Short mmCIF file of C-alpha atoms in Angstrom, two decimals:
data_model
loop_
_atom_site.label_atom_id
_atom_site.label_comp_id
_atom_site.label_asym_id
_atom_site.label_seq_id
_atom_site.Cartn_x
_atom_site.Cartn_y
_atom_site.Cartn_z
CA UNK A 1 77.50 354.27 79.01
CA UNK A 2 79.42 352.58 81.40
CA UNK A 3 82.97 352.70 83.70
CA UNK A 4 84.73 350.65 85.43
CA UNK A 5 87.71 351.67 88.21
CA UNK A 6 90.43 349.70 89.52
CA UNK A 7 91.21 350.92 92.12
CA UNK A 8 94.78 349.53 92.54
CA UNK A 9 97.21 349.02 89.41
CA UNK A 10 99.25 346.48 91.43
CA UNK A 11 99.05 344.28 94.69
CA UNK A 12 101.75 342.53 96.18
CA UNK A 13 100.82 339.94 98.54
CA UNK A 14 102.63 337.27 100.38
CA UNK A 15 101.87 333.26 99.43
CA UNK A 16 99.04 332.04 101.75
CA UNK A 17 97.87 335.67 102.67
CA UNK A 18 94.14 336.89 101.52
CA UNK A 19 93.77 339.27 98.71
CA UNK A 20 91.01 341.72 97.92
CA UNK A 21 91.44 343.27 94.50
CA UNK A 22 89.01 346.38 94.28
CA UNK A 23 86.93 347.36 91.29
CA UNK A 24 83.96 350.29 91.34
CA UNK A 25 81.51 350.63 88.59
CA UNK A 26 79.35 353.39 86.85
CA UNK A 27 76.52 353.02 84.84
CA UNK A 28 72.89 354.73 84.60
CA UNK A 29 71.22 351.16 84.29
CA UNK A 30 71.36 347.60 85.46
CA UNK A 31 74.50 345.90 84.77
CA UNK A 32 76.10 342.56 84.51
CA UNK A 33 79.90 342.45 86.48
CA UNK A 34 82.20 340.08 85.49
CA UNK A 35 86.37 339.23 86.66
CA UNK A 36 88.80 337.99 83.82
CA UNK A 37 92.17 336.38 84.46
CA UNK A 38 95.12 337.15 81.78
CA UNK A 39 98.22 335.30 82.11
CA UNK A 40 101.15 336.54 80.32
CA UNK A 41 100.52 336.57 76.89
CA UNK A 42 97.38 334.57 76.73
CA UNK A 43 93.74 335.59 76.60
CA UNK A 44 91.54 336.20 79.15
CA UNK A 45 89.80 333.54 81.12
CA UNK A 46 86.45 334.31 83.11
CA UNK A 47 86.77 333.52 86.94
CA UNK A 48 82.89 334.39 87.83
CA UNK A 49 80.27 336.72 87.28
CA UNK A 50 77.08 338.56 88.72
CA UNK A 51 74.17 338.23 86.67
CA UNK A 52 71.23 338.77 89.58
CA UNK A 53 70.58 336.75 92.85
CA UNK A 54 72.70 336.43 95.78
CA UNK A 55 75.49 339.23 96.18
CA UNK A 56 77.95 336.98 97.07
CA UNK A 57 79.27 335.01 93.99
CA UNK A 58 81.93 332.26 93.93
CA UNK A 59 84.04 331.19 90.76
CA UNK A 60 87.13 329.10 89.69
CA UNK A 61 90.17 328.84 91.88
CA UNK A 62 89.11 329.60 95.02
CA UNK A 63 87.78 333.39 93.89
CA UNK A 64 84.93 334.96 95.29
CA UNK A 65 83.17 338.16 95.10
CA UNK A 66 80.22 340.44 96.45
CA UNK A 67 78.22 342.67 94.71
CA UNK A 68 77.26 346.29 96.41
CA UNK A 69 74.55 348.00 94.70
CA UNK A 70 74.40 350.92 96.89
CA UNK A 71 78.41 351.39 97.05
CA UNK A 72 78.86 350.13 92.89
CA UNK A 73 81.13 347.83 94.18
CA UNK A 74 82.30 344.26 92.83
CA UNK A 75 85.34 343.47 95.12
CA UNK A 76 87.06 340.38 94.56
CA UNK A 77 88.67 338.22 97.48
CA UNK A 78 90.62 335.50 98.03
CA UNK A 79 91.33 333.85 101.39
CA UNK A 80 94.65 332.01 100.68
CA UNK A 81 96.69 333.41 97.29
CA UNK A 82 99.10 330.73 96.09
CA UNK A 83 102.43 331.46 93.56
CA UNK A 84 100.09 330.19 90.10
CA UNK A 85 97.63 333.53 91.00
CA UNK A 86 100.23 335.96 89.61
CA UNK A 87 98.77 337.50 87.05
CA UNK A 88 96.70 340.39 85.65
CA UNK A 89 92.72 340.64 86.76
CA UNK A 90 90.12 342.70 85.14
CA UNK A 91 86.45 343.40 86.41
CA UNK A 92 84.29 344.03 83.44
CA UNK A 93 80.65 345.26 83.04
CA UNK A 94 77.48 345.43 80.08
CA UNK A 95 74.58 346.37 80.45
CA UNK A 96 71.73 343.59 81.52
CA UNK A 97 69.66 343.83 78.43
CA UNK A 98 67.39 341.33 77.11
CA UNK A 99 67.47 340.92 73.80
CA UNK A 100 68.99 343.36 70.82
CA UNK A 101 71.92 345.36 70.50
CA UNK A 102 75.30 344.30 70.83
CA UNK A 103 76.58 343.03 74.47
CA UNK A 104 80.20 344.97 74.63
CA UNK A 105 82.13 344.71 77.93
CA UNK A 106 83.48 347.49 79.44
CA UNK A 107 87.03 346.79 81.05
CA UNK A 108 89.03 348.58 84.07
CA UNK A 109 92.56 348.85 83.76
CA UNK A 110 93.61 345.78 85.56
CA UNK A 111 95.03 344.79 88.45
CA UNK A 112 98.83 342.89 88.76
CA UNK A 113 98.75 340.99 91.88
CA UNK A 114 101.91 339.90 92.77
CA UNK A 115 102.72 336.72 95.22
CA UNK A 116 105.78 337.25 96.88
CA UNK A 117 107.12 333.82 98.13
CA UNK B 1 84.26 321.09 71.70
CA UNK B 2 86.91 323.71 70.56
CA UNK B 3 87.57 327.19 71.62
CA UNK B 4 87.98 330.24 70.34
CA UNK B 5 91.04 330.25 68.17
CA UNK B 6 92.72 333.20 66.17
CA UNK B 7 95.44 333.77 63.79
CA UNK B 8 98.33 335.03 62.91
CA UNK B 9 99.86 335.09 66.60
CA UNK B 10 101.74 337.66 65.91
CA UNK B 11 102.06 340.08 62.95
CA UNK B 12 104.58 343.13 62.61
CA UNK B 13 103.50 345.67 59.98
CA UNK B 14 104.56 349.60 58.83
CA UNK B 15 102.39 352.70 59.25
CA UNK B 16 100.31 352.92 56.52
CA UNK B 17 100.17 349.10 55.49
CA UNK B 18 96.97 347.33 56.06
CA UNK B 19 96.01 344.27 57.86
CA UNK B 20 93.46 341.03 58.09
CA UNK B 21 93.15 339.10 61.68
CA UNK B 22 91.02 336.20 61.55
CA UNK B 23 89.10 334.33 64.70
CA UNK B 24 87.17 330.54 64.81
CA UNK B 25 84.48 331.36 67.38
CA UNK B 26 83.83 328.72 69.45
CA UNK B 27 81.28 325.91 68.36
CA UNK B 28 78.11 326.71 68.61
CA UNK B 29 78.42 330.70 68.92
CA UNK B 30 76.87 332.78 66.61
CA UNK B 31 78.07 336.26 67.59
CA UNK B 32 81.53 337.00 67.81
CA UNK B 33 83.59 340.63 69.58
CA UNK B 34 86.53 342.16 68.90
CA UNK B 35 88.52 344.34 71.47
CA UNK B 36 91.95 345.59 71.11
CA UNK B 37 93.98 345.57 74.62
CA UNK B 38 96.59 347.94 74.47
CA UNK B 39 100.05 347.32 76.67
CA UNK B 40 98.98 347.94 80.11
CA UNK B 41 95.02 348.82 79.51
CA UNK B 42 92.31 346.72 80.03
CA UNK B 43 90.57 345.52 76.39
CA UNK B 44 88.66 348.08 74.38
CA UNK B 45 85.27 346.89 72.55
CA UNK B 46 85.73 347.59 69.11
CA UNK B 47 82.70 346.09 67.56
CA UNK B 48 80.58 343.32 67.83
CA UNK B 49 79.14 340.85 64.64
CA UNK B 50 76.28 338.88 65.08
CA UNK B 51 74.72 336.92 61.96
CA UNK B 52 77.09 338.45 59.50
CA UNK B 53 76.06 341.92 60.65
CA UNK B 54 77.67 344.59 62.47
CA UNK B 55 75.77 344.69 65.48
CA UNK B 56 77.14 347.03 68.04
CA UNK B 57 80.28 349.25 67.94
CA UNK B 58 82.54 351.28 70.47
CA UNK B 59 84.67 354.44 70.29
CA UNK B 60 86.84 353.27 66.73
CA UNK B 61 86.97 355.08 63.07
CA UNK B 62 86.01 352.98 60.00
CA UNK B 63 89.31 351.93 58.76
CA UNK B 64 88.56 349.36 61.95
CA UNK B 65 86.24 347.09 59.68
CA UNK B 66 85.19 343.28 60.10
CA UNK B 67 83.56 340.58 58.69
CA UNK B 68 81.62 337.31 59.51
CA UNK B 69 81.05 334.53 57.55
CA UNK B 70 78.15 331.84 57.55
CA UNK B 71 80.50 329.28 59.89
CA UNK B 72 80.89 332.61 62.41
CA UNK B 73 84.19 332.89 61.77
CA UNK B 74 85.21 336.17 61.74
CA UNK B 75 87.89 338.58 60.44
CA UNK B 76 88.58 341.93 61.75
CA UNK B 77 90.58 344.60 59.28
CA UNK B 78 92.12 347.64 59.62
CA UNK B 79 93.23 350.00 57.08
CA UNK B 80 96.28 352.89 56.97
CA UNK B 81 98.02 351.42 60.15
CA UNK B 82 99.06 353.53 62.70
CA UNK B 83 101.90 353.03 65.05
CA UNK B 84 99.05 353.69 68.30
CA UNK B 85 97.14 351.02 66.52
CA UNK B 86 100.26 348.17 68.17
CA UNK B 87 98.17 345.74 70.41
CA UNK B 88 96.79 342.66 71.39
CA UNK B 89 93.50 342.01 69.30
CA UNK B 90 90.81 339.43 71.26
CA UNK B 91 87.76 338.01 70.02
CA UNK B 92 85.60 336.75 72.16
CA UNK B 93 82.27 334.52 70.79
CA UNK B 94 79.32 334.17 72.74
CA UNK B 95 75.45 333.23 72.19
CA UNK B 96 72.91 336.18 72.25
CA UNK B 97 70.98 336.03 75.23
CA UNK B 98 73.87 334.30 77.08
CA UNK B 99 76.36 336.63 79.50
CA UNK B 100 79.32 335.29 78.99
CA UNK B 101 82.36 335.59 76.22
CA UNK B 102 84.47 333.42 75.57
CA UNK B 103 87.83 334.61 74.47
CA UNK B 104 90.56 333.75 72.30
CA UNK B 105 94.46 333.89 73.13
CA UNK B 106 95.01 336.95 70.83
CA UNK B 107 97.09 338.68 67.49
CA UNK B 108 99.81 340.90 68.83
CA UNK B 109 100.04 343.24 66.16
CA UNK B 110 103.55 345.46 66.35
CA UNK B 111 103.31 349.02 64.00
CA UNK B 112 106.27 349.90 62.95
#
């Protein structure tokens, strides 16, 4: 089984500042990360995700993140928030099977960030 | 090519009652997850369908039932209502062997 920590339940931040929203992970086998943006009331969009490769991983909207094996970390940055980023951000994980058995993603709590004008 | 679409939007029900949420996986996906995201918690995997078979399923009793159909459209059901059982309901379709889940913009189901 797996977990998934956010570290922070909210994060204000000024427009034009960098962000870092923190998210650890726990699991006994290799794992697949992912980051999901929910605006109010909608659904969740995917911004990236780590499936193997380089540690550093860049997505939609200016979003990046690094994966840490060693510290279970999937911290995810970006250099320059703007007003539209206000919303709520989950970092999700499954495990990296191949083949078989159902693919269920294991959520944190979420992070609000806040952009303060 | 459409996404993942789901209906009713919202629904308001009374303990005990029971009730049917439906989801059009996007085209092309064959396997289809529901999670229910209560206010202020991240999404909870409830089960996962995947050729008309249960195929996977998390920490949820049986009155949480579902359903897929030969177009991979799915319904999700759940019996004797209770008032914890107010959230958002996703679905989410994806392709087996593929990482990533596509999700749709949710039922928010209110218990009363």
């Amino acid at each position: 089984a797996q977990s998934v920590t956010q570290l922070d339940s909210q994060v204000p931040v000024f427009e034009e500042a960098p962000v870092e929203l923190r998210c650890n992970y726990s699991s006994s086998v290799s794992v697949y990360l992912f980051w999901y943006v929910q605006y109010p009331n909608q659904g969740l969009q995917l911004l990236l995700k780590y499936l193997s490769g380089s540690t550093l991983v860049k997505g939609i909207n200016g979003f990046e993140a690094e994966f840490n094996k060693s510290q279970t970390s999937f911290h995810l940055r970006k250099p320059s928030v703007h007003i539209s980023d206000t919303a709520e951000y989950f970092c999700a994980v499954r495990e990296a099977i191949s083949g078989g058995g159902a693919d269920g993603l294991t959520f944190g709590k979420g992070t609000h960030l806040i952009i303060q004008p | 090519e459409t996404g993942v679409t789901q209906s009713p939007t919202h629904l308001i029900k009374t303990r005990g009652q029971q009730v049917t949420l439906r989801c059009s996986s996007q085209s092309g996906h064959n396997t289809v997850s529901w999670y229910q995201q209560a206010l202020g918690q991240g999404p909870q995997f409830i089960f996962q369908y995947y050729r008309e078979e249960e195929n996977g399923r998390g920490n949820f009793p049986p009155r949480f039932s579902g359903l897929q159909f030969p177009n991979y459209s799915s319904e999700l059901n759940v019996n004797a209502l209770e008032l914890d059982d107010s959230a958002l309901y996703l679905c989410a379709s994806s392709v087996p062997g593929h990482d990533t889940q596509y999700f749709g913009p949710g039922t928010r189901l209110t218990v009363l």
